[in-house]
GROMACS .gro file of C-alpha atoms in nm:
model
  406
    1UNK     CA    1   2.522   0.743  -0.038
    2UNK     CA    2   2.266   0.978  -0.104
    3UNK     CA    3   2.083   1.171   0.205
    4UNK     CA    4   1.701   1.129   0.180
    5UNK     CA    5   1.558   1.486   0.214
    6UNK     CA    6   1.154   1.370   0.150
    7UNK     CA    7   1.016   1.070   0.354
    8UNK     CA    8   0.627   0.960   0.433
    9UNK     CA    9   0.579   0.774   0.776
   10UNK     CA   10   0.347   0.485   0.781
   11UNK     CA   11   0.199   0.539   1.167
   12UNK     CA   12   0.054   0.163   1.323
   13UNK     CA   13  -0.081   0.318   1.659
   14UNK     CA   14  -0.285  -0.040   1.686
   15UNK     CA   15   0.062  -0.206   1.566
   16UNK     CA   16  -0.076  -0.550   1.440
   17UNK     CA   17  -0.397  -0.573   1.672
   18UNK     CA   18  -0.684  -0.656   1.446
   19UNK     CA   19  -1.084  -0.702   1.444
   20UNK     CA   20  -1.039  -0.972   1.186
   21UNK     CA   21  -0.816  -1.257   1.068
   22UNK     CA   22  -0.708  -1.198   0.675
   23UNK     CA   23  -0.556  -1.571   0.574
   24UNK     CA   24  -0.309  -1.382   0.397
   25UNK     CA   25  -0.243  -1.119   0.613
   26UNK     CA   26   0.142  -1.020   0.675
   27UNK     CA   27   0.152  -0.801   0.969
   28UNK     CA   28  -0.092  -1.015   1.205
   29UNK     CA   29   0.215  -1.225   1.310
   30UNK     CA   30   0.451  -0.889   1.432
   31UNK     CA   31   0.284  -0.904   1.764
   32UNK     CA   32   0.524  -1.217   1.816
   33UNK     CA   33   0.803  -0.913   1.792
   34UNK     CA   34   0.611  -0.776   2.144
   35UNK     CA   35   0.507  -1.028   2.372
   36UNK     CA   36   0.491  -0.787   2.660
   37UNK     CA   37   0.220  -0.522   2.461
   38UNK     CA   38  -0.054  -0.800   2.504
   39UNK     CA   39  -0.237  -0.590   2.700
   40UNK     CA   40  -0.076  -0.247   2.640
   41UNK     CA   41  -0.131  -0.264   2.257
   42UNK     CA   42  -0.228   0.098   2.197
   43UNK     CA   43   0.009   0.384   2.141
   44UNK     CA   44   0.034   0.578   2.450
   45UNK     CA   45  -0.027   0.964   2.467
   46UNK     CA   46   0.378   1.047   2.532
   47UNK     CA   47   0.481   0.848   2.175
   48UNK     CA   48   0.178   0.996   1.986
   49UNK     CA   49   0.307   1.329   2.131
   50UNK     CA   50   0.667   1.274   2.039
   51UNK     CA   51   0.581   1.136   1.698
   52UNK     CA   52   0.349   1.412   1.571
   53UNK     CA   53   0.587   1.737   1.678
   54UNK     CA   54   0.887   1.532   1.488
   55UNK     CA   55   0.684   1.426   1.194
   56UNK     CA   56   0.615   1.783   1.120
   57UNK     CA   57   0.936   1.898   1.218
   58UNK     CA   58   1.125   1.654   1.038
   59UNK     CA   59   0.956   1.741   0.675
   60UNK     CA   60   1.095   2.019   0.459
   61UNK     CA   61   0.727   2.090   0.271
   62UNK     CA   62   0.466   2.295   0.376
   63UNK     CA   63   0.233   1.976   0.348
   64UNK     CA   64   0.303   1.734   0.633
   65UNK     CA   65   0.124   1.384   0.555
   66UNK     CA   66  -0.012   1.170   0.879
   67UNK     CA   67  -0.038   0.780   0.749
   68UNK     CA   68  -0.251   0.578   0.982
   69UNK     CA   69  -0.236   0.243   0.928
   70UNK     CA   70  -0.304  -0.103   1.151
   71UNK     CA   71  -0.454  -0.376   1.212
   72UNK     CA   72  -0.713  -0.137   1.245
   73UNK     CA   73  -0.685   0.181   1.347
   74UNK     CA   74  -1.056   0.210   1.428
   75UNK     CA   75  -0.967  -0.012   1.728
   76UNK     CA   76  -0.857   0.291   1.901
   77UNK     CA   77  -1.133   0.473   1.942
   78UNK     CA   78  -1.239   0.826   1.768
   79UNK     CA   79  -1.091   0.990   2.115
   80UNK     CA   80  -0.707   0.888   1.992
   81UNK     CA   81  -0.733   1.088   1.685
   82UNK     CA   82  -0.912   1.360   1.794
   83UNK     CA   83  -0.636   1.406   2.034
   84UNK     CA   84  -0.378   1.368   1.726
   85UNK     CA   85  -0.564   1.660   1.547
   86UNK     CA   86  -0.509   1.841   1.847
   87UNK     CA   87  -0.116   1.786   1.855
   88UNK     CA   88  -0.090   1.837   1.499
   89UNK     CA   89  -0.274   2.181   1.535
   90UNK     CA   90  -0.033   2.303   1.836
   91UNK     CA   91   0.303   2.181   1.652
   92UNK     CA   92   0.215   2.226   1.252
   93UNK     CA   93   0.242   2.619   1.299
   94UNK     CA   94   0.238   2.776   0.900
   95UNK     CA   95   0.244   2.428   0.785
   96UNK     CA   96  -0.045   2.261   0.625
   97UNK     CA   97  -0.151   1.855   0.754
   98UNK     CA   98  -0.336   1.604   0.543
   99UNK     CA   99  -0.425   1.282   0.742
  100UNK     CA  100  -0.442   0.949   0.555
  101UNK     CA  101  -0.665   0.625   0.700
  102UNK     CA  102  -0.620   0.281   0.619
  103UNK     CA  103  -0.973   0.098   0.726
  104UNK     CA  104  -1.158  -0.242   0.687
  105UNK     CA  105  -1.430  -0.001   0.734
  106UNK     CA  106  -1.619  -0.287   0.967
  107UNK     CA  107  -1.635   0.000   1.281
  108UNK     CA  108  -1.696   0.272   1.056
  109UNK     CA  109  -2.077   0.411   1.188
  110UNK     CA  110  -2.212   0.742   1.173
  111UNK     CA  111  -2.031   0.892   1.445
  112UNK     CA  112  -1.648   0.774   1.262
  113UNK     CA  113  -1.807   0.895   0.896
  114UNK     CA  114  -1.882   1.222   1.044
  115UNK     CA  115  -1.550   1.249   1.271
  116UNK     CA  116  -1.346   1.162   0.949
  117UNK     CA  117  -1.565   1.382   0.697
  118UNK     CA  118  -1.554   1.713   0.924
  119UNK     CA  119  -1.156   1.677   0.916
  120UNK     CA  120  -1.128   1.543   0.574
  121UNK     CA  121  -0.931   1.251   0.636
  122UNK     CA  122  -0.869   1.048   0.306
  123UNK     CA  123  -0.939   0.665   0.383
  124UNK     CA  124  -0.835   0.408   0.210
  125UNK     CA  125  -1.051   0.103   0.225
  126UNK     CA  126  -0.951  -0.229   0.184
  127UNK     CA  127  -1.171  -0.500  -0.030
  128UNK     CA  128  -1.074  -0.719  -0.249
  129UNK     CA  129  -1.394  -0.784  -0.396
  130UNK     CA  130  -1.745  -0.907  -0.444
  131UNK     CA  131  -1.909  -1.134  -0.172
  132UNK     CA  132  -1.731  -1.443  -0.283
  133UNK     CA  133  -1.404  -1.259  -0.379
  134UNK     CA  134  -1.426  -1.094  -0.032
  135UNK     CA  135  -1.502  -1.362   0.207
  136UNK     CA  136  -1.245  -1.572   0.059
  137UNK     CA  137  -0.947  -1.446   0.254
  138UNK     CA  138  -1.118  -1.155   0.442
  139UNK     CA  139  -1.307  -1.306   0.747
  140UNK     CA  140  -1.362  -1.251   1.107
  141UNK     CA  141  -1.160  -1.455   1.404
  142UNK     CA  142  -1.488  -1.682   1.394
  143UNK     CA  143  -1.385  -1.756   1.004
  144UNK     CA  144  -1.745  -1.562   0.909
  145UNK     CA  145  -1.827  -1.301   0.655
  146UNK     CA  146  -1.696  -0.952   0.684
  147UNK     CA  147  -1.850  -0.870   0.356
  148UNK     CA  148  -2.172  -0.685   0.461
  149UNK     CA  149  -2.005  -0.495   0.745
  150UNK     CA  150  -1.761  -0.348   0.519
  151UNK     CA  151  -2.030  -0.215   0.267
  152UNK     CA  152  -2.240  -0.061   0.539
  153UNK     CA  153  -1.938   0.113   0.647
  154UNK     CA  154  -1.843   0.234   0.314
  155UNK     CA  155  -2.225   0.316   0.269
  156UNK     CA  156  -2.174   0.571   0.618
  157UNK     CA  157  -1.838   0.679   0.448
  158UNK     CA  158  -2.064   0.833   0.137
  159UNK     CA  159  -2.349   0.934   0.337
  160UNK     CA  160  -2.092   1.187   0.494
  161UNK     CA  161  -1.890   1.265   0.157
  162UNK     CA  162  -1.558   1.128   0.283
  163UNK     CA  163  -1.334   1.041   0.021
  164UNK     CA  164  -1.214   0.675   0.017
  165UNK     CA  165  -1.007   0.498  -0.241
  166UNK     CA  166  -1.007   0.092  -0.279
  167UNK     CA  167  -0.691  -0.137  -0.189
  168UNK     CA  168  -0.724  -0.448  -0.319
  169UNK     CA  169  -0.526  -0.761  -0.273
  170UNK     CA  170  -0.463  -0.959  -0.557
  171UNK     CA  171  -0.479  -1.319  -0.475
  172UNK     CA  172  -0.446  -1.654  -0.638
  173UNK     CA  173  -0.837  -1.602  -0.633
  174UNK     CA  174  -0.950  -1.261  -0.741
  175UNK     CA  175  -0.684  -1.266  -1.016
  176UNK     CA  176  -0.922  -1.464  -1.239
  177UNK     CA  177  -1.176  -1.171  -1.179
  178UNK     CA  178  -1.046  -0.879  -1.323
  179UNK     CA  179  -1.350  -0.718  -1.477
  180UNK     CA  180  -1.588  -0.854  -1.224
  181UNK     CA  181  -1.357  -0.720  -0.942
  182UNK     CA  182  -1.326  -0.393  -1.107
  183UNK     CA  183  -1.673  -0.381  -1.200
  184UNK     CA  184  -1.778  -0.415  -0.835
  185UNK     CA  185  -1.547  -0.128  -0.717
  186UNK     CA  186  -1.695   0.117  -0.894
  187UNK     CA  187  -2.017   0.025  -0.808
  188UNK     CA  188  -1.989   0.071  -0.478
  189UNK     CA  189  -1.862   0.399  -0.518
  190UNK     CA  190  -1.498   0.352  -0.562
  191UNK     CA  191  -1.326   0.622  -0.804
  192UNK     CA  192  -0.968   0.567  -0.663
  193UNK     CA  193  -0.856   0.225  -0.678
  194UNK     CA  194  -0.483   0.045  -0.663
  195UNK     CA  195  -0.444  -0.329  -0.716
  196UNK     CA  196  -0.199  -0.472  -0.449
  197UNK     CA  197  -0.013  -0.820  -0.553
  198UNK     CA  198  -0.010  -1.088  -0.293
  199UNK     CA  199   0.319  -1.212  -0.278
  200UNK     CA  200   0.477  -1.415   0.038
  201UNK     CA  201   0.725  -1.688   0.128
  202UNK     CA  202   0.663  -1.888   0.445
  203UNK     CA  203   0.943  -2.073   0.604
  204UNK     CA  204   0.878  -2.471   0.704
  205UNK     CA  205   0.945  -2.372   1.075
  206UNK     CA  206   0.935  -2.054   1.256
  207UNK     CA  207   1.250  -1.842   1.350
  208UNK     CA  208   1.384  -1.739   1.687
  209UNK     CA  209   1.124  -1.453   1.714
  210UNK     CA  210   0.823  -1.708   1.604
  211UNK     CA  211   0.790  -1.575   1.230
  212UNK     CA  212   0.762  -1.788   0.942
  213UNK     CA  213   0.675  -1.525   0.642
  214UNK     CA  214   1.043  -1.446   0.580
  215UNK     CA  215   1.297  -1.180   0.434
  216UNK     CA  216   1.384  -1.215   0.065
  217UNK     CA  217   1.740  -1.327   0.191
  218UNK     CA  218   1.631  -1.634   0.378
  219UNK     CA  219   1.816  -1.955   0.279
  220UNK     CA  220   1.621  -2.282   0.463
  221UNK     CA  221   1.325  -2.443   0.380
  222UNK     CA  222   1.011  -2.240   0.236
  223UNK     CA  223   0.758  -2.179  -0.029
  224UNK     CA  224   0.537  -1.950  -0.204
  225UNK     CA  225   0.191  -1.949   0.030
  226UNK     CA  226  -0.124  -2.082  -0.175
  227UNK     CA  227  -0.237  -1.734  -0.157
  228UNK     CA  228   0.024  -1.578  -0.329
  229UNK     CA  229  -0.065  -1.423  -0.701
  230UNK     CA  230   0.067  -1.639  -0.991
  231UNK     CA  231   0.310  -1.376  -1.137
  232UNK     CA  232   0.227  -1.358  -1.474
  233UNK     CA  233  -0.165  -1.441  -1.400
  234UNK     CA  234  -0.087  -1.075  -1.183
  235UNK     CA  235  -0.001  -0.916  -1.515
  236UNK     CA  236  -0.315  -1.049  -1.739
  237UNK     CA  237  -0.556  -0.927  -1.477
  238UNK     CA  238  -0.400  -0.560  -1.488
  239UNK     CA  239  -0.399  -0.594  -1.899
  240UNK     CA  240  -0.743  -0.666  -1.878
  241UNK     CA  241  -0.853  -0.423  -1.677
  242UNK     CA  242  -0.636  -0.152  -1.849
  243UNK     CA  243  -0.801  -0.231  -2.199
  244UNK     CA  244  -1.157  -0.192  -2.064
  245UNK     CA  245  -1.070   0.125  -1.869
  246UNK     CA  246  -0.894   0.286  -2.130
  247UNK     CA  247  -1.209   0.296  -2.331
  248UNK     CA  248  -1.497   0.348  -2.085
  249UNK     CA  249  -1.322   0.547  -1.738
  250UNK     CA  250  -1.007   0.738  -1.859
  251UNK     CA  251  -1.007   1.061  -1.719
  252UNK     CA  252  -1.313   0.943  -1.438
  253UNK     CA  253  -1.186   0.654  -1.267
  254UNK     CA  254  -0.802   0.656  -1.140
  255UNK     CA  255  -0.659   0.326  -1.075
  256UNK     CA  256  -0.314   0.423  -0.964
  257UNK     CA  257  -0.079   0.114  -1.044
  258UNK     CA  258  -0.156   0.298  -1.431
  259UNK     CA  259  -0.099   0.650  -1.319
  260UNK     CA  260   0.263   0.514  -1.153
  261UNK     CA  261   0.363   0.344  -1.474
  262UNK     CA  262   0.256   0.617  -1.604
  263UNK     CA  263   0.419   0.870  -1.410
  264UNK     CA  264   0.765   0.641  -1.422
  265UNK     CA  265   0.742   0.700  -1.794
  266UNK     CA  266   0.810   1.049  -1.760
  267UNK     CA  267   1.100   1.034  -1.510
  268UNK     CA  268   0.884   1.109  -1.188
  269UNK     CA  269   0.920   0.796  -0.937
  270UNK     CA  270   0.576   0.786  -0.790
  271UNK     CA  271   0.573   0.463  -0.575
  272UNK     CA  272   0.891   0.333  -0.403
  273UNK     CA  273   0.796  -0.027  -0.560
  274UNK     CA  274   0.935   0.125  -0.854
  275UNK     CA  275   1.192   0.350  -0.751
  276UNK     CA  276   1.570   0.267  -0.848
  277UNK     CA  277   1.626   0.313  -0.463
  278UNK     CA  278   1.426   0.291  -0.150
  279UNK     CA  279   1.461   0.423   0.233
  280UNK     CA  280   1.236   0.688   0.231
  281UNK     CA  281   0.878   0.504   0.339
  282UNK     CA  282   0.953   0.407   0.675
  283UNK     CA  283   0.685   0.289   0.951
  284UNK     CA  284   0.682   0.324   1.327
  285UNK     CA  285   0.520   0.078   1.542
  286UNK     CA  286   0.266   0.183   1.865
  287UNK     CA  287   0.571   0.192   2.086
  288UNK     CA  288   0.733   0.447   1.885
  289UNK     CA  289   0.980   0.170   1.726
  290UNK     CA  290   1.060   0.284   1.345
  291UNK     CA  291   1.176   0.017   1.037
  292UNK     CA  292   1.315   0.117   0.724
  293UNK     CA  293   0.964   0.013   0.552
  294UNK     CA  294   0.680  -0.170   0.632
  295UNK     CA  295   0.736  -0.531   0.448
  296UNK     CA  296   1.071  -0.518   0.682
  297UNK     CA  297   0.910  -0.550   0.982
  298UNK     CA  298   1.239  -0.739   1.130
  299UNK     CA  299   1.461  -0.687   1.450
  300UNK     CA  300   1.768  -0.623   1.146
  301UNK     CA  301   1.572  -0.332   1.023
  302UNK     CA  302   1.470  -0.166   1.340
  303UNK     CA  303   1.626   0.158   1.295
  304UNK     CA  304   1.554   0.335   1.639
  305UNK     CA  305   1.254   0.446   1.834
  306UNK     CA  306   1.071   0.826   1.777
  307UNK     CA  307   1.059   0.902   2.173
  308UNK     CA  308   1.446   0.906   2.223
  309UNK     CA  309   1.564   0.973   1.809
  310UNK     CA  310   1.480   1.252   1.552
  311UNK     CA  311   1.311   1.130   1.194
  312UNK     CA  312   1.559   1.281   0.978
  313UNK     CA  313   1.840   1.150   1.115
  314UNK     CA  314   1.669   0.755   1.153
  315UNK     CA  315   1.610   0.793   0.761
  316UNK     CA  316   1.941   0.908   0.700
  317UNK     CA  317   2.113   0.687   0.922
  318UNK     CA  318   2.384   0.474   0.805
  319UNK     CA  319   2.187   0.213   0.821
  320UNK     CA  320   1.890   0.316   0.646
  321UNK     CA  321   2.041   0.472   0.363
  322UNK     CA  322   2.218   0.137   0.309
  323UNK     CA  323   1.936  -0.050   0.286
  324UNK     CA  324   1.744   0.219   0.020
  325UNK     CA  325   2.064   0.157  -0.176
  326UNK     CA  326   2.099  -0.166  -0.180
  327UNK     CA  327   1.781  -0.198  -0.373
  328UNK     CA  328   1.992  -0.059  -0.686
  329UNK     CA  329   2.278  -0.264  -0.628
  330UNK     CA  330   2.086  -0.596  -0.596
  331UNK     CA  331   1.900  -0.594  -0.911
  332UNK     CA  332   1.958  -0.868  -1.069
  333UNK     CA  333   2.144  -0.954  -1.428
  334UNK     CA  334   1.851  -1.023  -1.645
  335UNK     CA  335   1.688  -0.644  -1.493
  336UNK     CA  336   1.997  -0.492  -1.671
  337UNK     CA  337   1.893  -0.581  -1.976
  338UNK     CA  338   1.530  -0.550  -1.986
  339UNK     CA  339   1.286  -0.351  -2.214
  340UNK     CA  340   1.076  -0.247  -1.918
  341UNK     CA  341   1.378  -0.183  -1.654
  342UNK     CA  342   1.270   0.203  -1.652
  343UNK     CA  343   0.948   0.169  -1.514
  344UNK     CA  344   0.989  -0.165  -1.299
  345UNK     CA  345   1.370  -0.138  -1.172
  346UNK     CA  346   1.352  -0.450  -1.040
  347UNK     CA  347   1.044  -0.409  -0.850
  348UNK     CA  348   1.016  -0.420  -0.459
  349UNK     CA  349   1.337  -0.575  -0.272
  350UNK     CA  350   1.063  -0.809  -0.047
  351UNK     CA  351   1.004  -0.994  -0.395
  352UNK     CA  352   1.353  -1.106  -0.521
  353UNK     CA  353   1.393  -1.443  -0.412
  354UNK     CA  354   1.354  -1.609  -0.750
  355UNK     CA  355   1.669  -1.689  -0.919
  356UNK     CA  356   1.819  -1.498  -1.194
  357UNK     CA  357   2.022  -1.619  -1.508
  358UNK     CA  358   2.414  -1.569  -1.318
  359UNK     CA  359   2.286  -1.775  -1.025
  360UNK     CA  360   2.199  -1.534  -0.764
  361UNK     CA  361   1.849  -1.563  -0.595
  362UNK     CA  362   1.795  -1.175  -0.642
  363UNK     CA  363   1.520  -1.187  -0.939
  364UNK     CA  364   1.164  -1.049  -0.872
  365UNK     CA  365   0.879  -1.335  -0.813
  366UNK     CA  366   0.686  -1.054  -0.991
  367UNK     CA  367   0.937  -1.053  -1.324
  368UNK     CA  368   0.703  -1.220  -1.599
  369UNK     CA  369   0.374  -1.042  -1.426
  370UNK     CA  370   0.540  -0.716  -1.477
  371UNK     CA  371   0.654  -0.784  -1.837
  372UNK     CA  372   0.388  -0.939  -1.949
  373UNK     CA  373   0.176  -0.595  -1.826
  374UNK     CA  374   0.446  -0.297  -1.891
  375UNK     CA  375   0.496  -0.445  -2.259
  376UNK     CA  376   0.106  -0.378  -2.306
  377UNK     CA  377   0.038  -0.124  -2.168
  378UNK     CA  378   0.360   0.109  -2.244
  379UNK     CA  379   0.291   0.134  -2.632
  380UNK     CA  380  -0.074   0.252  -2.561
  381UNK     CA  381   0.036   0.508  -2.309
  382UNK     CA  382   0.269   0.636  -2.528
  383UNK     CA  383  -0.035   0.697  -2.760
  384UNK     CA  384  -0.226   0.829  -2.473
  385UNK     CA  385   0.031   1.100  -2.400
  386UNK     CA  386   0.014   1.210  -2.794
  387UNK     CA  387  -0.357   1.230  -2.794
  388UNK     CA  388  -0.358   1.420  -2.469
  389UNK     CA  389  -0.138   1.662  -2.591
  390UNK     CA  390  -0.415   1.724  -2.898
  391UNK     CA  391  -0.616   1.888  -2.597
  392UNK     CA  392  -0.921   1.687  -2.660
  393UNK     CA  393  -1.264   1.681  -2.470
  394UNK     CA  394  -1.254   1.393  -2.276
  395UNK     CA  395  -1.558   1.228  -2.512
  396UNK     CA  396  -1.306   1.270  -2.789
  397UNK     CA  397  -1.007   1.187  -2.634
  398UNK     CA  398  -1.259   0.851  -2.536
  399UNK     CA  399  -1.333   0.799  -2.894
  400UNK     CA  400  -0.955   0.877  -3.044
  401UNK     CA  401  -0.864   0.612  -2.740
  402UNK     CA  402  -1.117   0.346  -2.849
  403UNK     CA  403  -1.027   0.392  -3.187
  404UNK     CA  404  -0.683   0.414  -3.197
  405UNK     CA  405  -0.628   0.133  -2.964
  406UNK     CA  406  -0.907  -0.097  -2.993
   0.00000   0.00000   0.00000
């Protein structure tokens, strides 16, 4: 097995402790994994201490990448990650940091938008819509609207020039908004966006640990939720939205499930979705536990814990590097054979349940969605690349686009 020399961290120093209660949300249910954090939720000053000196020393770049992620890590309180800058300054030495912020913006006020500005975090923001679109999944414990909370936060987020991208889920719902969803984006501001499909299996009763939204493996009684994203309805919405931003945004808005498919075209991996093998996106939980990736959230998976083990050798564990390559030797038999296998390779592990044409339940849910989408979009990328290569202005690289294509 190959040894995994680059690896990002996805940090949860809230773990799954959340201001509000997403329907669809897949990590609320972890805090069934730690009974006795109840009411020591946070990640303690020893395991933020431990994590940051062996993040940096773990990495072989000169650019060490901090990935804070929740429920919400606005929970903790500005205080926490003024204290991780700290750490990161004593330990990073030569080395450059970037920090990365995963938000439902709701807590986000002046004093956050100017904390996050003055160290130029990059936050991602997560919306999945309009109002309607919004509200639909997105709502507080009391089941009310989160929708106007999470604009004025965005609206403090550009009043202090931080840069935010969008992450939005794509639902049973939304999916039959493409253009109005990506409409709305950008007018609130959003020039980074990434589509997310919704895709989960819930088991009829819950397992030993209380879980019911299962591992790709499991064998009783489930289905797809009611929130989940028809598959190929997942590929339409993208198609749309590709044909009206290839004519009007190229080159000003990025949505980055194009840029990957793009970027897989050329023989760069850029998302480990898409990757032939996986391993090397691992998350750590506000004890300091650390999983082989975030949709594995599982006792199985639980390859050590950062206070007592060092990064590198957790990723390159046995253990771990099994499980990144048994991504590539689990595709399934009708993968082998497909047009689109080079930019899709079967797609993300978490999705093959469905079952494939020699029997074996290891075919993505995803399979017609990403067909239907790569087979569209792959022929007018390939036209993209020539006309970029003609060194265009971007108005007539806009106009070659529109008229080439459309």
């Amino acid at each position: 097995m190959t040894s995994i020399s680059n690896f990002q961290m996805i940090a949860k120093p809230s773990g799954s402790v959340c201001n509000i209660d997403c329907t669809y949300c897949f990590y609320l249910e972890k805090e069934k994994l730690y009974p006795d954090r109840k009411n020591h939720w946070k990640m303690d000053d020893e395991t933020l201490a431990s994590y940051i000196q062996k993040q940096i020393q773990s990495q072989k770049g000169e650019v060490i990448d901090f990935i804070w992620q929740g429920g919400e890590p606005t929970l903790l309180g500005i205080e926490f990650f003024a204290k991780a800058l700290e750490l990161q300054n004593k330990y990073k030495g030569t080395k450059q940091v970037q920090n990365f912020f995963q938000t439902n913006t709701i807590r986000i006020d002046d004093e956050w938008a100017k904390f996050l500005g003055k160290h130029q975090f990059l936050v991602g923001v997560s919306i999945d819509g309009d109002r309607e679109v919004n509200d639909k999944y997105r709502v507080s414990r009391s089941g009310k609207s989160t929708f106007d909370d999470v604009l004025r936060g965005i609206e403090y987020l550009k009043k202090h020039k931080v840069e935010f991208n969008t992450l939005t889920v794509v639902n049973e719902f939304n999916v039959r908004k493409p253009l109005e969803t990506y409409r709305f984006l950008k007018s609130i501001g959003s020039q980074f966006m990434q589509f997310i499909p919704l895709v989960e299996r819930q088991a009829m009763e819950a397992d030993e640990h209380g879980l019911t939204l299962i591992q790709p493996d499991f064998s009783g009684q489930c289905s797809v939720t009611p929130w989940s994203v028809p598959a190929k309805a997942y590929g339409s919405f993208l198609n749309t939205i590709f044909d009206y931003w290839v004519v009007n945004d190229f080159n000003r808005v990025f949505v980055m499930n194009f840029e990957q498919t793009m970027s897989q075209m050329i023989g760069r991996s850029s998302a480990c979705v898409f990757s032939e093998t996986c391993g090397g996106d691992l998350v750590m939980e506000a004890n300091g536990d650390v999983y082989s990736c975030d949709h594995f959230v599982y006792p199985e998976h639980k390859l050590g814990n950062v206070n007592e083990d060092e990064l590198d050798a957790l990723v390159n564990s046995p253990q771990n590097l099994h499980f990144g390559e048994s991504k590539k030797r689990n595709i399934s038999r009708d993968c082998l054979d497909c047009p689109v296998k080079q930019v899709c390779n079967g797609g993300c592990p978490k999705h093959r349940f469905q079952v494939s044409s020699d029997g074996k339940p290891n075919k993505n849910y995803l399979c017609e969605g990403f067909k239907t989408h790569f087979m569209h979009v792959i022929p007018k990328m390939v036209g993209m690349f020539e006309l970029m290569e003609r060194q265009l202005t971007p108005k007539q690289l806009k106009g070659a686009m529109k008229k080439r294509f459309y």
